[in-house]
Coordinates of N, CA and C in Angstrom, one line a residue:
M240 N -1.6 -3.6 -9.4 CA -0.5 -3.3 -9.6 C -0.2 -2.5 -8.3
Y241 N 1.2 -2.4 -7.9 CA 1.6 -1.7 -6.5 C 2.9 -0.8 -6.8
K242 N 3.1 0.2 -6.5 CA 4.2 1.1 -6.6 C 5.2 0.4 -5.7
E243 N 6.6 1.2 -6.1 CA 7.6 0.4 -5.4 C 7.9 1.4 -4.0
D244 N 7.2 2.4 -4.0 CA 7.4 3.3 -2.8 C 6.8 2.7 -1.5
L245 N 7.3 2.1 -0.5 CA 6.5 1.7 1.1 C 6.8 2.5 2.1
L246 N 5.8 2.6 3.2 CA 5.8 3.7 4.1 C 6.0 2.4 5.4
L247 N 6.9 2.8 6.3 CA 7.1 2.1 7.2 C 6.7 3.0 8.4
T248 N 5.7 2.9 9.4 CA 5.5 3.7 10.6 C 5.5 2.6 11.7
D249 N 5.1 3.4 13.0 CA 4.7 2.5 14.0 C 3.0 3.2 14.6
S250 N 2.5 2.9 15.4 CA 1.3 3.3 15.9 C 1.3 5.0 16.0
K251 N 2.4 5.5 16.4 CA 2.3 6.7 16.6 C 2.4 7.6 15.1
R252 N 2.6 6.9 14.4 CA 2.9 7.5 12.8 C 4.2 7.9 12.6
N253 N 5.2 7.6 13.5 CA 6.7 7.9 13.3 C 7.3 6.8 12.1
R254 N 7.9 7.5 11.1 CA 8.7 6.8 10.1 C 9.7 6.1 10.2
F255 N 10.1 5.0 9.9 CA 11.3 4.2 9.9 C 11.7 3.8 8.8
S256 N 13.0 3.7 8.7 CA 13.5 3.4 7.4 C 13.5 1.8 7.3
L257 N 13.3 1.0 5.6 CA 13.1 -0.3 5.7 C 14.3 -1.4 6.0
I258 N 15.3 -0.6 6.0 CA 16.5 -1.5 6.3 C 16.4 -1.9 7.7
Y259 N 15.8 -1.4 8.8 CA 15.7 -1.8 10.1 C 14.7 -3.5 10.2
E260 N 13.9 -3.7 9.2 CA 13.0 -4.3 9.3 C 13.0 -5.7 8.2
F261 N 14.0 -5.4 7.0 CA 14.0 -6.2 5.9 C 15.3 -6.5 5.4
T262 N 15.7 -7.3 5.2 CA 17.0 -7.8 4.8 C 17.2 -7.2 3.1
H263 N 16.7 -7.0 2.3 CA 17.1 -6.5 1.1 C 15.6 -5.5 0.6
P264 N 15.9 -4.5 1.3 CA 14.5 -3.6 1.0 C 14.4 -3.3 -0.8
L265 N 15.5 -2.7 -1.2 CA 15.5 -2.5 -2.5 C 15.2 -3.4 -3.7
A266 N 15.4 -4.9 -3.5 CA 14.6 -5.9 -4.3 C 13.2 -6.2 -3.7
M267 N 13.0 -6.0 -2.6 CA 11.8 -5.9 -2.0 C 10.7 -5.1 -2.7
C268 N 11.3 -3.9 -2.6 CA 10.3 -2.8 -3.5 C 10.3 -3.1 -5.0
E269 N 11.2 -3.7 -5.6 CA 11.0 -3.9 -7.0 C 10.0 -4.8 -7.3
E270 N 10.2 -5.8 -6.5 CA 9.4 -7.1 -6.3 C 8.1 -6.6 -6.3
M271 N 7.5 -5.5 -5.5 CA 6.1 -4.9 -5.3 C 5.4 -4.6 -6.9
L272 N 6.2 -4.0 -7.6 CA 5.7 -3.5 -8.7 C 5.1 -4.7 -9.5
H273 N 5.3 -5.8 -9.4 CA 4.7 -7.4 -9.9 C 3.7 -7.8 -9.1
C274 N 3.2 -7.2 -7.8 CA 2.4 -7.8 -7.1 C 1.0 -7.2 -7.5
D275 N -0.1 -8.2 -7.7 CA -1.6 -7.7 -8.4 C -2.6 -7.8 -7.2
N276 N -2.2 -8.3 -5.8 CA -3.3 -8.1 -4.7 C -2.7 -8.2 -3.3
A277 N -3.2 -8.0 -2.3 CA -2.8 -7.9 -0.9 C -2.0 -9.0 -0.9
D278 N -2.3 -10.5 -1.0 CA -1.9 -11.5 -0.7 C -0.4 -11.5 -1.3
E279 N -0.5 -11.1 -2.4 CA 0.8 -11.2 -3.0 C 1.8 -9.9 -2.4
V280 N 1.4 -9.0 -2.1 CA 2.4 -8.5 -1.1 C 2.6 -8.9 0.2
R281 N 1.9 -9.4 0.9 CA 2.1 -9.9 2.2 C 3.2 -11.1 2.0
A282 N 2.9 -11.6 0.7 CA 3.8 -13.0 0.8 C 5.4 -12.2 0.1
V283 N 5.4 -11.2 -0.5 CA 6.8 -10.5 -0.6 C 7.2 -9.9 0.8
V284 N 6.2 -9.4 1.4 CA 7.0 -8.5 2.6 C 7.8 -9.7 3.8
N285 N 6.7 -10.8 3.7 CA 7.4 -11.7 4.7 C 8.6 -12.4 4.1
R286 N 8.8 -12.9 3.0 CA 9.8 -13.1 2.3 C 11.4 -12.5 2.8
Y287 N 11.3 -10.8 2.5 CA 12.1 -10.4 2.8 C 12.3 -9.4 4.6
A288 N 11.3 -10.2 5.3 CA 11.5 -10.0 6.8 C 12.7 -10.1 7.3
M289 N 13.1 -9.5 8.0 CA 14.7 -9.6 8.9 C 14.2 -10.7 10.1
F290 N 13.0 -10.6 10.5 CA 12.8 -11.1 11.6 C 11.4 -12.2 11.1
K291 N 11.7 -13.6 11.0 CA 10.7 -14.4 10.6 C 9.9 -15.2 11.8
A292 N 10.1 -14.7 12.9 CA 9.2 -15.2 14.2 C 7.9 -14.5 14.1
H293 N 7.9 -13.3 13.9 CA 6.8 -12.9 13.9 C 6.1 -12.1 12.1
S294 N 5.3 -12.8 11.6 CA 4.9 -12.5 10.4 C 4.1 -11.3 10.0
W295 N 4.0 -10.9 9.1 CA 3.4 -9.4 8.9 C 1.8 -10.1 8.2
E296 N 1.0 -9.2 8.5 CA -0.3 -9.6 8.6 C -1.2 -8.6 7.8
I297 N -1.9 -9.0 6.8 CA -3.0 -7.7 6.3 C -4.2 -7.2 7.3
V298 N -3.8 -5.9 7.7 CA -4.8 -5.0 8.3 C -5.9 -4.6 7.4
S299 N -5.7 -4.1 6.1 CA -6.5 -3.4 5.3 C -6.3 -3.6 3.9
D300 N -7.1 -3.7 2.9 CA -6.8 -3.6 1.6 C -7.7 -2.3 1.3
E301 N -7.3 -1.0 1.0 CA -8.3 -0.3 0.5 C -7.9 0.0 -1.1
A302 N -8.5 1.0 -1.9 CA -8.3 1.3 -3.2 C -7.3 1.8 -3.4
S303 N -6.5 2.5 -2.6 CA -5.3 3.0 -3.0 C -4.2 2.5 -2.2
Y304 N -4.2 1.7 -1.2 CA -3.1 1.1 -0.6 C -3.5 -0.1 0.1
T305 N -2.7 -0.9 0.5 CA -2.6 -2.1 1.5 C -2.2 -1.6 2.5
K306 N -2.5 -2.0 3.8 CA -1.8 -1.8 5.2 C -1.6 -3.2 5.8
L307 N -0.4 -3.3 6.3 CA 0.4 -4.6 6.6 C 0.7 -4.3 8.1
K308 N 0.5 -5.3 9.0 CA 0.9 -4.9 10.3 C 1.9 -6.0 11.1
H309 N 2.7 -5.5 12.0 CA 3.9 -6.6 12.3 C 3.9 -6.5 13.8
I310 N 3.8 -7.4 14.9 CA 4.0 -7.0 16.1 C 5.4 -7.7 16.6
D311 N 6.3 -7.1 16.8 CA 7.9 -7.6 17.5 C 7.7 -8.5 18.8
C312 N 9.0 -9.0 18.7 CA 9.0 -9.8 20.4 C 8.9 -9.1 21.2
F313 N 8.6 -7.7 21.3 CA 9.0 -6.4 22.4 C 7.5 -5.8 22.4
G314 N 6.7 -6.3 21.9 CA 5.2 -5.9 21.8 C 5.2 -4.6 20.7
N315 N 6.0 -4.3 19.9 CA 6.3 -2.9 19.4 C 5.3 -3.4 18.1
V316 N 4.6 -2.0 17.8 CA 3.5 -2.6 16.4 C 4.2 -1.5 15.4
K317 N 4.3 -2.3 14.0 CA 4.7 -1.6 12.8 C 3.8 -1.7 12.0
Y318 N 3.5 -0.7 10.9 CA 2.8 -1.0 9.9 C 3.5 -0.6 8.7
L319 N 3.3 -1.1 7.4 CA 3.8 -0.7 6.4 C 2.5 -0.9 5.5
F320 N 2.8 0.2 4.6 CA 1.9 0.9 3.8 C 2.3 0.5 2.5
A321 N 1.7 -0.1 1.7 CA 1.9 -0.5 0.2 C 1.0 0.3 -1.2
Y322 N 1.4 1.2 -1.4 CA 0.7 2.0 -2.4 C 0.6 1.5 -3.6
K323 N -0.9 1.3 -4.2 CA -1.4 1.0 -5.2 C -1.2 2.3 -6.7
T324 N -0.8 1.7 -7.8 CA -0.8 2.2 -9.2 C -2.5 2.6 -9.1
V325 N -2.8 4.1 -9.4 CA -4.1 4.4 -10.1 C -4.4 4.5 -11.4
L326 N -5.1 3.5 -11.9 CA -5.4 3.4 -13.2 C -6.4 4.4 -13.8
S327 N -6.3 5.3 -14.4 CA -7.6 6.2 -14.8 C -7.9 5.3 -15.8
K328 N -9.5 5.4 -15.6 CA -10.3 5.1 -16.8 C -11.2 6.3 -17.5
L329 N -10.8 7.2 -17.4 CA -11.7 8.5 -18.0 C -12.0 7.8 -19.7
A330 N -11.3 7.4 -20.3 CA -11.6 7.4 -21.7 C -12.1 6.3 -22.0
D331 N -12.5 5.5 -20.7 CA -13.8 4.5 -21.1 C -15.4 5.5 -21.0
F332 N -15.5 6.6 -20.6 CA -16.7 7.2 -20.5 C -16.8 8.1 -21.7
S333 N -17.9 8.3 -22.1 CA -18.2 9.5 -23.4 C -18.3 10.9 -22.5
D334 N -18.2 11.9 -23.0 CA -18.5 13.1 -22.3 C -19.8 13.2 -21.6
D335 N -20.9 12.7 -22.4 CA -22.1 13.0 -21.5 C -22.0 12.5 -20.2
E336 N -21.6 11.0 -20.0 CA -21.4 10.1 -19.1 C -20.7 10.8 -17.8
L337 N -19.6 11.7 -18.6 CA -18.8 12.2 -17.4 C -19.8 13.5 -16.7
V338 N -20.2 14.1 -17.5 CA -21.0 15.5 -17.0 C -21.8 14.9 -16.1
I339 N -22.7 13.6 -16.7 CA -23.9 13.3 -15.5 C -23.0 13.0 -14.1
E340 N -22.0 12.3 -14.1 CA -21.3 11.7 -13.0 C -20.5 13.1 -12.3
L341 N -20.3 13.9 -12.6 CA -19.7 15.2 -12.0 C -21.2 16.0 -11.6
I342 N -22.6 16.1 -12.2 CA -23.2 16.8 -11.3 C -24.0 15.7 -10.5
K343 N -24.0 14.4 -10.4 CA -24.2 13.8 -9.5 C -23.7 13.9 -8.0
R344 N -22.3 14.4 -8.6 CA -21.6 14.5 -7.4 C -21.3 16.0 -6.8
G345 N -22.1 16.8 -7.3 CA -22.5 18.2 -6.9 C -21.4 19.3 -7.5
Y346 N -21.0 18.6 -8.3 CA -20.0 19.9 -9.3 C -21.6 20.5 -10.4
K347 N -21.0 21.9 -10.6 CA -21.4 22.6 -11.3 C -20.8 22.4 -12.9
V348 N -21.4 22.3 -14.0 CA -20.5 21.8 -15.1 C -21.5 22.9 -16.3
N349 N -20.5 23.3 -17.0 CA -21.2 24.2 -18.2 C -20.6 23.6 -19.2
K350 N -21.8 23.1 -20.1 CA -21.4 22.9 -21.7 C -21.0 23.8 -22.4

């Protein structure tokens, strides 16, 4: 699952408004809530893209975000970051398992 907030930047990390690249940014952001993977995100982004000649492509799909890339007709590169919702699974572990994992990661734990 993805969050509805998106970040549009260029290669110099300058931020841009979504209204310059997408026809209906609010509707696109709402559809992001129903995406389950990077391919679905790319499909939604390309559906709402203002300039259809150059599509958005997946650059990376990390644990916390998906990064898409678009090169316009002038050679300008834009990146779109779609952030994923982080679901906490701590309830699935026992206290002992959590303590062992923290110790493995270098934390000092007192019982």
